Amino acid sequence: MKVHIIPCLKDNYSYIIHDEANDYACVVDPSEANPIIDFIKKKNIKLKYILNTHHHYDHVGGNELIKKEFDAKVIGFNNDKERIPFIDIKLKDQEIWSSDNFTAKVFHIPGHTSGHICFHFYKDNFLFTGDTLFSLGCGRIFEGTYEQMFNSLKIIKSFPEETLIYCGHEYTSKNAEFCLQNDPSNSELIKKISKINALVKKGEPTIPSSLKEEIACNVFLRAKDVKMFSKLRDLKDNF
């Protein structure tokens, strides 16, 4: 399996998971249709599925046109089925979805939205976190509570350290500034920032990050309790 990063809109990332054995593909969080359609046609691969982590428009905006163009099936969370446009396959928390060599376990991770999920392609060590976990950051809390988001991040922390994190936005540089301000003596963070700066200088995505790096460097994952987490989240909201 290979993950192709597709920049969309201002700072969104959509992801095309390509099974090179049979040239099937699925797309995660298509912010808009045209970049996805163009990539699929250029590569001459068969797009089978559209996976949505949550209902926000910048993650589902391409659903309708992509579904129409490729007759792809839209996959989302059963509890959020009314808000996922053109949904076909409704998955439950901790359900394993497996089809056409793609296998992912779904986890309900509320906080950013009440129906947010992540897709863990555990055979490939890929985790698509939407707007719950970013590289060196986490999502704003719109529909959930601090405790829900804290517990959702604990779920993500439980995955193997070698897991690669594919998140919904390129926010890493700004997140790095915030982490450094709040954890200035973290040597692993300083090394991570050097790596980020090199990627930015070359005009390359800072994604994926590894879960090992995030546990070592991301202040939100390093928060010991809900009180510390909520304080950091409030500070970041005004950063």
PDB file of C-alpha atoms in Angstrom:
ATOM      1  CA  MET A   1       0.000   0.000   0.000  1.00  0.00           C
ATOM      2  CA  LYS A   2       1.155   3.494  -0.814  1.00  0.00           C
ATOM      3  CA  VAL A   3      -0.275   6.761   0.499  1.00  0.00           C
ATOM      4  CA  HIS A   4      -0.314   9.744  -1.863  1.00  0.00           C
ATOM      5  CA  ILE A   5      -0.693  13.170  -0.254  1.00  0.00           C
ATOM      6  CA  ILE A   6      -3.043  15.470  -2.178  1.00  0.00           C
ATOM      7  CA  PRO A   7      -2.953  19.150  -1.127  1.00  0.00           C
ATOM      8  CA  CYS A   8      -6.406  20.728  -1.272  1.00  0.00           C
ATOM      9  CA  LEU A   9      -7.957  24.132  -0.588  1.00  0.00           C
ATOM     10  CA  LYS A  10      -5.686  26.377   1.519  1.00  0.00           C
ATOM     11  CA  ASP A  11      -3.970  23.921   3.856  1.00  0.00           C
ATOM     12  CA  ASN A  12      -5.966  20.668   3.755  1.00  0.00           C
ATOM     13  CA  TYR A  13      -4.558  17.279   2.931  1.00  0.00           C
ATOM     14  CA  SER A  14      -6.585  14.525   1.321  1.00  0.00           C
ATOM     15  CA  TYR A  15      -4.999  11.103   0.982  1.00  0.00           C
ATOM     16  CA  ILE A  16      -5.209   8.470  -1.716  1.00  0.00           C
ATOM     17  CA  ILE A  17      -4.380   4.971  -0.501  1.00  0.00           C
ATOM     18  CA  HIS A  18      -3.204   3.007  -3.518  1.00  0.00           C
ATOM     19  CA  ASP A  19      -3.075  -0.775  -3.515  1.00  0.00           C
ATOM     20  CA  GLU A  20      -0.396  -1.265  -6.135  1.00  0.00           C
ATOM     21  CA  ALA A  21      -1.139  -4.996  -6.389  1.00  0.00           C
ATOM     22  CA  ASN A  22      -4.454  -4.435  -8.142  1.00  0.00           C
ATOM     23  CA  ASP A  23      -4.470  -0.656  -8.813  1.00  0.00           C
ATOM     24  CA  TYR A  24      -7.452  -0.078  -6.540  1.00  0.00           C
ATOM     25  CA  ALA A  25      -7.580   3.043  -4.401  1.00  0.00           C
ATOM     26  CA  CYS A  26      -9.569   4.825  -1.738  1.00  0.00           C
ATOM     27  CA  VAL A  27      -9.482   8.497  -0.793  1.00  0.00           C
ATOM     28  CA  VAL A  28      -9.580   9.848   2.754  1.00  0.00           C
ATOM     29  CA  ASP A  29     -11.325  13.178   3.422  1.00  0.00           C
ATOM     30  CA  PRO A  30     -11.629  14.632  -0.092  1.00  0.00           C
ATOM     31  CA  SER A  31     -11.802  18.374   0.580  1.00  0.00           C
ATOM     32  CA  GLU A  32     -12.556  19.069  -3.059  1.00  0.00           C
ATOM     33  CA  ALA A  33     -13.130  16.891  -6.094  1.00  0.00           C
ATOM     34  CA  ASN A  34     -10.886  18.128  -8.890  1.00  0.00           C
ATOM     35  CA  PRO A  35      -7.423  17.355  -7.431  1.00  0.00           C
ATOM     36  CA  ILE A  36      -8.602  13.829  -6.593  1.00  0.00           C
ATOM     37  CA  ILE A  37     -10.224  13.200  -9.968  1.00  0.00           C
ATOM     38  CA  ASP A  38      -7.168  14.531 -11.800  1.00  0.00           C
ATOM     39  CA  PHE A  39      -4.781  12.319  -9.816  1.00  0.00           C
ATOM     40  CA  ILE A  40      -6.859   9.163 -10.269  1.00  0.00           C
ATOM     41  CA  LYS A  41      -7.183   9.701 -14.012  1.00  0.00           C
ATOM     42  CA  LYS A  42      -3.499  10.539 -14.425  1.00  0.00           C
ATOM     43  CA  LYS A  43      -2.462   7.381 -12.560  1.00  0.00           C
ATOM     44  CA  ASN A  44      -5.144   5.325 -14.338  1.00  0.00           C
ATOM     45  CA  ILE A  45      -6.193   3.587 -11.139  1.00  0.00           C
ATOM     46  CA  LYS A  46      -9.626   2.523  -9.915  1.00  0.00           C
ATOM     47  CA  LEU A  47     -11.055   4.573  -7.050  1.00  0.00           C
ATOM     48  CA  LYS A  48     -13.360   2.327  -5.054  1.00  0.00           C
ATOM     49  CA  TYR A  49     -14.030   4.084  -1.748  1.00  0.00           C
ATOM     50  CA  ILE A  50     -14.315   7.506  -0.125  1.00  0.00           C
ATOM     51  CA  LEU A  51     -13.520   7.545   3.618  1.00  0.00           C
ATOM     52  CA  ASN A  52     -14.678  10.458   5.780  1.00  0.00           C
ATOM     53  CA  THR A  53     -13.359  11.100   9.299  1.00  0.00           C
ATOM     54  CA  HIS A  54     -16.005  13.737  10.054  1.00  0.00           C
ATOM     55  CA  HIS A  55     -18.682  15.883   8.453  1.00  0.00           C
ATOM     56  CA  HIS A  56     -16.956  19.266   8.085  1.00  0.00           C
ATOM     57  CA  TYR A  57     -17.147  20.566   4.539  1.00  0.00           C
ATOM     58  CA  ASP A  58     -13.389  20.740   4.064  1.00  0.00           C
ATOM     59  CA  HIS A  59     -13.304  16.963   4.569  1.00  0.00           C
ATOM     60  CA  VAL A  60     -16.379  15.915   2.577  1.00  0.00           C
ATOM     61  CA  GLY A  61     -16.622  18.641  -0.065  1.00  0.00           C
ATOM     62  CA  GLY A  62     -15.541  16.311  -2.861  1.00  0.00           C
ATOM     63  CA  ASN A  63     -17.861  13.426  -1.991  1.00  0.00           C
ATOM     64  CA  GLU A  64     -20.617  14.097  -4.512  1.00  0.00           C
ATOM     65  CA  LEU A  65     -18.536  14.666  -7.641  1.00  0.00           C
ATOM     66  CA  ILE A  66     -16.000  11.928  -6.874  1.00  0.00           C
ATOM     67  CA  LYS A  67     -18.759   9.422  -6.162  1.00  0.00           C
ATOM     68  CA  LYS A  68     -20.474  10.358  -9.413  1.00  0.00           C
ATOM     69  CA  GLU A  69     -17.262  10.245 -11.468  1.00  0.00           C
ATOM     70  CA  PHE A  70     -16.006   6.856 -10.252  1.00  0.00           C
ATOM     71  CA  ASP A  71     -19.093   5.196  -8.748  1.00  0.00           C
ATOM     72  CA  ALA A  72     -17.174   5.035  -5.464  1.00  0.00           C
ATOM     73  CA  LYS A  73     -18.767   4.085  -2.150  1.00  0.00           C
ATOM     74  CA  VAL A  74     -18.768   6.664   0.659  1.00  0.00           C
ATOM     75  CA  ILE A  75     -17.801   5.315   4.083  1.00  0.00           C
ATOM     76  CA  GLY A  76     -18.437   7.093   7.376  1.00  0.00           C
ATOM     77  CA  PHE A  77     -19.534   6.762  10.990  1.00  0.00           C
ATOM     78  CA  ASN A  78     -22.972   5.268  11.567  1.00  0.00           C
ATOM     79  CA  ASN A  79     -23.762   7.732  14.360  1.00  0.00           C
ATOM     80  CA  ASP A  80     -23.060  10.662  12.002  1.00  0.00           C
ATOM     81  CA  LYS A  81     -24.787   9.252   8.918  1.00  0.00           C
ATOM     82  CA  GLU A  82     -27.137  12.236   8.609  1.00  0.00           C
ATOM     83  CA  ARG A  83     -24.176  14.614   8.210  1.00  0.00           C
ATOM     84  CA  ILE A  84     -21.894  12.608   5.894  1.00  0.00           C
ATOM     85  CA  PRO A  85     -23.002  13.458   2.337  1.00  0.00           C
ATOM     86  CA  PHE A  86     -23.923  10.513   0.084  1.00  0.00           C
ATOM     87  CA  ILE A  87     -22.894   7.914   2.665  1.00  0.00           C
ATOM     88  CA  ASP A  88     -23.204   4.277   1.550  1.00  0.00           C
ATOM     89  CA  ILE A  89     -21.359   2.227   4.171  1.00  0.00           C
ATOM     90  CA  LYS A  90     -22.005   3.084   7.821  1.00  0.00           C
ATOM     91  CA  LEU A  91     -19.421   1.798  10.297  1.00  0.00           C
ATOM     92  CA  LYS A  92     -19.605   1.523  14.071  1.00  0.00           C
ATOM     93  CA  ASP A  93     -16.990   2.216  16.729  1.00  0.00           C
ATOM     94  CA  GLN A  94     -14.237  -0.447  16.676  1.00  0.00           C
ATOM     95  CA  GLU A  95     -15.715  -2.122  13.608  1.00  0.00           C
ATOM     96  CA  ILE A  96     -13.221  -3.591  11.145  1.00  0.00           C
ATOM     97  CA  TRP A  97     -13.866  -2.730   7.510  1.00  0.00           C
ATOM     98  CA  SER A  98     -12.176  -4.988   4.976  1.00  0.00           C
ATOM     99  CA  SER A  99     -12.622  -4.960   1.198  1.00  0.00           C
ATOM    100  CA  ASP A 100     -10.409  -5.235  -1.913  1.00  0.00           C
ATOM    101  CA  ASN A 101      -7.201  -5.652   0.136  1.00  0.00           C
ATOM    102  CA  PHE A 102      -8.045  -2.601   2.277  1.00  0.00           C
ATOM    103  CA  THR A 103      -8.432  -3.289   5.993  1.00  0.00           C
ATOM    104  CA  ALA A 104      -9.040  -0.624   8.632  1.00  0.00           C
ATOM    105  CA  LYS A 105     -10.413  -0.515  12.145  1.00  0.00           C
ATOM    106  CA  VAL A 106     -12.634   2.434  13.018  1.00  0.00           C
ATOM    107  CA  PHE A 107     -12.346   4.257  16.335  1.00  0.00           C
ATOM    108  CA  HIS A 108     -14.793   6.888  17.581  1.00  0.00           C
ATOM    109  CA  ILE A 109     -12.696   9.842  18.745  1.00  0.00           C
ATOM    110  CA  PRO A 110     -15.088  12.687  19.671  1.00  0.00           C
ATOM    111  CA  GLY A 111     -14.004  16.171  20.654  1.00  0.00           C
ATOM    112  CA  HIS A 112     -13.504  18.168  17.474  1.00  0.00           C
ATOM    113  CA  THR A 113     -16.947  16.927  16.424  1.00  0.00           C
ATOM    114  CA  SER A 114     -19.297  14.534  18.180  1.00  0.00           C
ATOM    115  CA  GLY A 115     -19.082  11.995  15.356  1.00  0.00           C
ATOM    116  CA  HIS A 116     -15.366  12.135  14.552  1.00  0.00           C
ATOM    117  CA  ILE A 117     -13.629   8.840  13.761  1.00  0.00           C
ATOM    118  CA  CYS A 118     -10.175   7.713  12.729  1.00  0.00           C
ATOM    119  CA  PHE A 119      -9.243   4.919  10.355  1.00  0.00           C
ATOM    120  CA  HIS A 120      -6.436   2.624  11.525  1.00  0.00           C
ATOM    121  CA  PHE A 121      -4.987   0.593   8.662  1.00  0.00           C
ATOM    122  CA  TYR A 122      -3.258  -1.626  11.176  1.00  0.00           C
ATOM    123  CA  LYS A 123      -1.696  -4.018   8.657  1.00  0.00           C
ATOM    124  CA  ASP A 124       0.087  -1.067   7.042  1.00  0.00           C
ATOM    125  CA  ASN A 125       0.696   1.091  10.155  1.00  0.00           C
ATOM    126  CA  PHE A 126      -1.306   4.011   8.717  1.00  0.00           C
ATOM    127  CA  LEU A 127      -3.599   6.126  10.897  1.00  0.00           C
ATOM    128  CA  PHE A 128      -5.853   8.804   9.418  1.00  0.00           C
ATOM    129  CA  THR A 129      -6.740  11.179  12.239  1.00  0.00           C
ATOM    130  CA  GLY A 130      -8.690  13.927  10.458  1.00  0.00           C
ATOM    131  CA  ASP A 131      -8.835  16.971  12.713  1.00  0.00           C
ATOM    132  CA  THR A 132      -8.352  15.195  16.054  1.00  0.00           C
ATOM    133  CA  LEU A 133      -4.565  14.814  16.076  1.00  0.00           C
ATOM    134  CA  PHE A 134      -2.241  16.997  14.021  1.00  0.00           C
ATOM    135  CA  SER A 135       1.512  16.847  13.878  1.00  0.00           C
ATOM    136  CA  LEU A 136       2.496  18.622  17.111  1.00  0.00           C
ATOM    137  CA  GLY A 137      -1.098  19.665  17.713  1.00  0.00           C
ATOM    138  CA  CYS A 138      -4.721  18.666  18.115  1.00  0.00           C
ATOM    139  CA  GLY A 139      -8.020  19.926  16.785  1.00  0.00           C
ATOM    140  CA  ARG A 140     -10.170  22.647  18.244  1.00  0.00           C
ATOM    141  CA  ILE A 141     -13.052  21.432  20.369  1.00  0.00           C
ATOM    142  CA  PHE A 142     -16.286  22.397  18.625  1.00  0.00           C
ATOM    143  CA  GLU A 143     -18.886  19.817  19.647  1.00  0.00           C
ATOM    144  CA  GLY A 144     -17.253  17.787  22.392  1.00  0.00           C
ATOM    145  CA  THR A 145     -15.647  18.402  25.759  1.00  0.00           C
ATOM    146  CA  TYR A 146     -12.060  18.686  26.955  1.00  0.00           C
ATOM    147  CA  GLU A 147     -12.405  15.294  28.595  1.00  0.00           C
ATOM    148  CA  GLN A 148     -13.669  13.692  25.391  1.00  0.00           C
ATOM    149  CA  MET A 149     -10.779  15.082  23.364  1.00  0.00           C
ATOM    150  CA  PHE A 150      -8.260  14.075  26.027  1.00  0.00           C
ATOM    151  CA  ASN A 151      -9.646  10.530  26.008  1.00  0.00           C
ATOM    152  CA  SER A 152      -9.658  10.442  22.205  1.00  0.00           C
ATOM    153  CA  LEU A 153      -5.968  11.323  22.201  1.00  0.00           C
ATOM    154  CA  LYS A 154      -5.383   8.541  24.746  1.00  0.00           C
ATOM    155  CA  ILE A 155      -6.920   6.102  22.258  1.00  0.00           C
ATOM    156  CA  ILE A 156      -4.527   7.302  19.575  1.00  0.00           C
ATOM    157  CA  LYS A 157      -1.574   7.034  21.985  1.00  0.00           C
ATOM    158  CA  SER A 158      -2.409   3.355  22.464  1.00  0.00           C
ATOM    159  CA  PHE A 159      -1.494   2.435  18.884  1.00  0.00           C
ATOM    160  CA  PRO A 160       1.979   1.060  18.025  1.00  0.00           C
ATOM    161  CA  GLU A 161       4.723   3.685  18.092  1.00  0.00           C
ATOM    162  CA  GLU A 162       5.690   2.986  14.479  1.00  0.00           C
ATOM    163  CA  THR A 163       2.218   4.068  13.302  1.00  0.00           C
ATOM    164  CA  LEU A 164       2.347   6.832  10.702  1.00  0.00           C
ATOM    165  CA  ILE A 165      -0.012   9.736  11.350  1.00  0.00           C
ATOM    166  CA  TYR A 166      -1.825  11.287   8.394  1.00  0.00           C
ATOM    167  CA  CYS A 167      -3.801  14.315   9.566  1.00  0.00           C
ATOM    168  CA  GLY A 168      -6.187  16.743   7.901  1.00  0.00           C
ATOM    169  CA  HIS A 169      -4.129  19.935   7.684  1.00  0.00           C
ATOM    170  CA  GLU A 170      -0.628  21.315   7.237  1.00  0.00           C
ATOM    171  CA  TYR A 171      -0.447  23.136  10.572  1.00  0.00           C
ATOM    172  CA  THR A 172       2.880  21.728  11.721  1.00  0.00           C
ATOM    173  CA  SER A 173       5.101  24.821  11.701  1.00  0.00           C
ATOM    174  CA  LYS A 174       2.677  26.897  13.758  1.00  0.00           C
ATOM    175  CA  ASN A 175       2.071  23.965  16.087  1.00  0.00           C
ATOM    176  CA  ALA A 176       5.826  23.594  16.526  1.00  0.00           C
ATOM    177  CA  GLU A 177       6.105  27.199  17.712  1.00  0.00           C
ATOM    178  CA  PHE A 178       3.434  26.566  20.336  1.00  0.00           C
ATOM    179  CA  CYS A 179       5.020  23.323  21.519  1.00  0.00           C
ATOM    180  CA  LEU A 180       8.437  24.938  21.822  1.00  0.00           C
ATOM    181  CA  GLN A 181       7.003  27.835  23.826  1.00  0.00           C
ATOM    182  CA  ASN A 182       5.415  25.401  26.287  1.00  0.00           C
ATOM    183  CA  ASP A 183       8.126  22.722  26.333  1.00  0.00           C
ATOM    184  CA  PRO A 184      11.375  24.593  25.535  1.00  0.00           C
ATOM    185  CA  SER A 185      13.804  22.058  27.012  1.00  0.00           C
ATOM    186  CA  ASN A 186      12.457  19.063  25.085  1.00  0.00           C
ATOM    187  CA  SER A 187      15.443  17.827  23.062  1.00  0.00           C
ATOM    188  CA  GLU A 188      13.285  15.500  20.948  1.00  0.00           C
ATOM    189  CA  LEU A 189      11.056  18.432  20.035  1.00  0.00           C
ATOM    190  CA  ILE A 190      14.060  20.511  19.014  1.00  0.00           C
ATOM    191  CA  LYS A 191      15.218  17.683  16.714  1.00  0.00           C
ATOM    192  CA  LYS A 192      11.700  17.347  15.304  1.00  0.00           C
ATOM    193  CA  ILE A 193      11.530  21.071  14.544  1.00  0.00           C
ATOM    194  CA  SER A 194      14.835  20.898  12.678  1.00  0.00           C
ATOM    195  CA  LYS A 195      13.398  18.107  10.546  1.00  0.00           C
ATOM    196  CA  ILE A 196      10.206  20.108   9.942  1.00  0.00           C
ATOM    197  CA  ASN A 197      12.118  23.215   8.895  1.00  0.00           C
ATOM    198  CA  ALA A 198      14.139  21.211   6.375  1.00  0.00           C
ATOM    199  CA  LEU A 199      10.953  19.818   4.815  1.00  0.00           C
ATOM    200  CA  VAL A 200       9.319  23.251   4.668  1.00  0.00           C
ATOM    201  CA  LYS A 201      12.415  24.733   3.051  1.00  0.00           C
ATOM    202  CA  LYS A 202      12.163  22.102   0.296  1.00  0.00           C
ATOM    203  CA  GLY A 203       8.456  22.778  -0.141  1.00  0.00           C
ATOM    204  CA  GLU A 204       7.530  19.276   0.996  1.00  0.00           C
ATOM    205  CA  PRO A 205       4.712  18.151   3.332  1.00  0.00           C
ATOM    206  CA  THR A 206       5.629  17.673   6.985  1.00  0.00           C
ATOM    207  CA  ILE A 207       3.231  14.723   7.015  1.00  0.00           C
ATOM    208  CA  PRO A 208       3.307  11.878   7.888  1.00  0.00           C
ATOM    209  CA  SER A 209       4.603  12.069  11.398  1.00  0.00           C
ATOM    210  CA  SER A 210       5.195   8.976  13.491  1.00  0.00           C
ATOM    211  CA  LEU A 211       3.265   8.288  16.665  1.00  0.00           C
ATOM    212  CA  LYS A 212       6.594   7.818  18.438  1.00  0.00           C
ATOM    213  CA  GLU A 213       7.588  11.386  17.523  1.00  0.00           C
ATOM    214  CA  GLU A 214       4.206  12.758  18.552  1.00  0.00           C
ATOM    215  CA  ILE A 215       4.286  11.070  21.956  1.00  0.00           C
ATOM    216  CA  ALA A 216       7.757  12.526  22.528  1.00  0.00           C
ATOM    217  CA  CYS A 217       7.081  16.023  21.177  1.00  0.00           C
ATOM    218  CA  ASN A 218       3.376  16.920  21.048  1.00  0.00           C
ATOM    219  CA  VAL A 219       2.417  18.831  24.192  1.00  0.00           C
ATOM    220  CA  PHE A 220      -1.207  17.698  23.923  1.00  0.00           C
ATOM    221  CA  LEU A 221      -0.200  14.038  23.972  1.00  0.00           C
ATOM    222  CA  ARG A 222       2.238  14.755  26.805  1.00  0.00           C
ATOM    223  CA  ALA A 223      -0.446  16.370  29.004  1.00  0.00           C
ATOM    224  CA  LYS A 224      -0.787  14.285  32.164  1.00  0.00           C
ATOM    225  CA  ASP A 225      -4.444  14.981  32.880  1.00  0.00           C
ATOM    226  CA  VAL A 226      -7.550  16.757  31.599  1.00  0.00           C
ATOM    227  CA  LYS A 227      -6.761  19.909  33.597  1.00  0.00           C
ATOM    228  CA  MET A 228      -3.349  20.301  31.958  1.00  0.00           C
ATOM    229  CA  PHE A 229      -4.770  19.426  28.549  1.00  0.00           C
ATOM    230  CA  SER A 230      -7.605  21.958  28.808  1.00  0.00           C
ATOM    231  CA  LYS A 231      -5.178  24.699  29.837  1.00  0.00           C
ATOM    232  CA  LEU A 232      -2.994  23.964  26.804  1.00  0.00           C
ATOM    233  CA  ARG A 233      -6.009  23.836  24.490  1.00  0.00           C
ATOM    234  CA  ASP A 234      -7.217  27.229  25.733  1.00  0.00           C
ATOM    235  CA  LEU A 235      -3.751  28.711  25.251  1.00  0.00           C
ATOM    236  CA  LYS A 236      -3.554  27.313  21.721  1.00  0.00           C
ATOM    237  CA  ASP A 237      -6.977  28.736  20.837  1.00  0.00           C
ATOM    238  CA  ASN A 238      -5.529  32.202  21.415  1.00  0.00           C
ATOM    239  CA  PHE A 239      -2.006  31.584  20.122  1.00  0.00           C
TER     240      PHE A 239
END
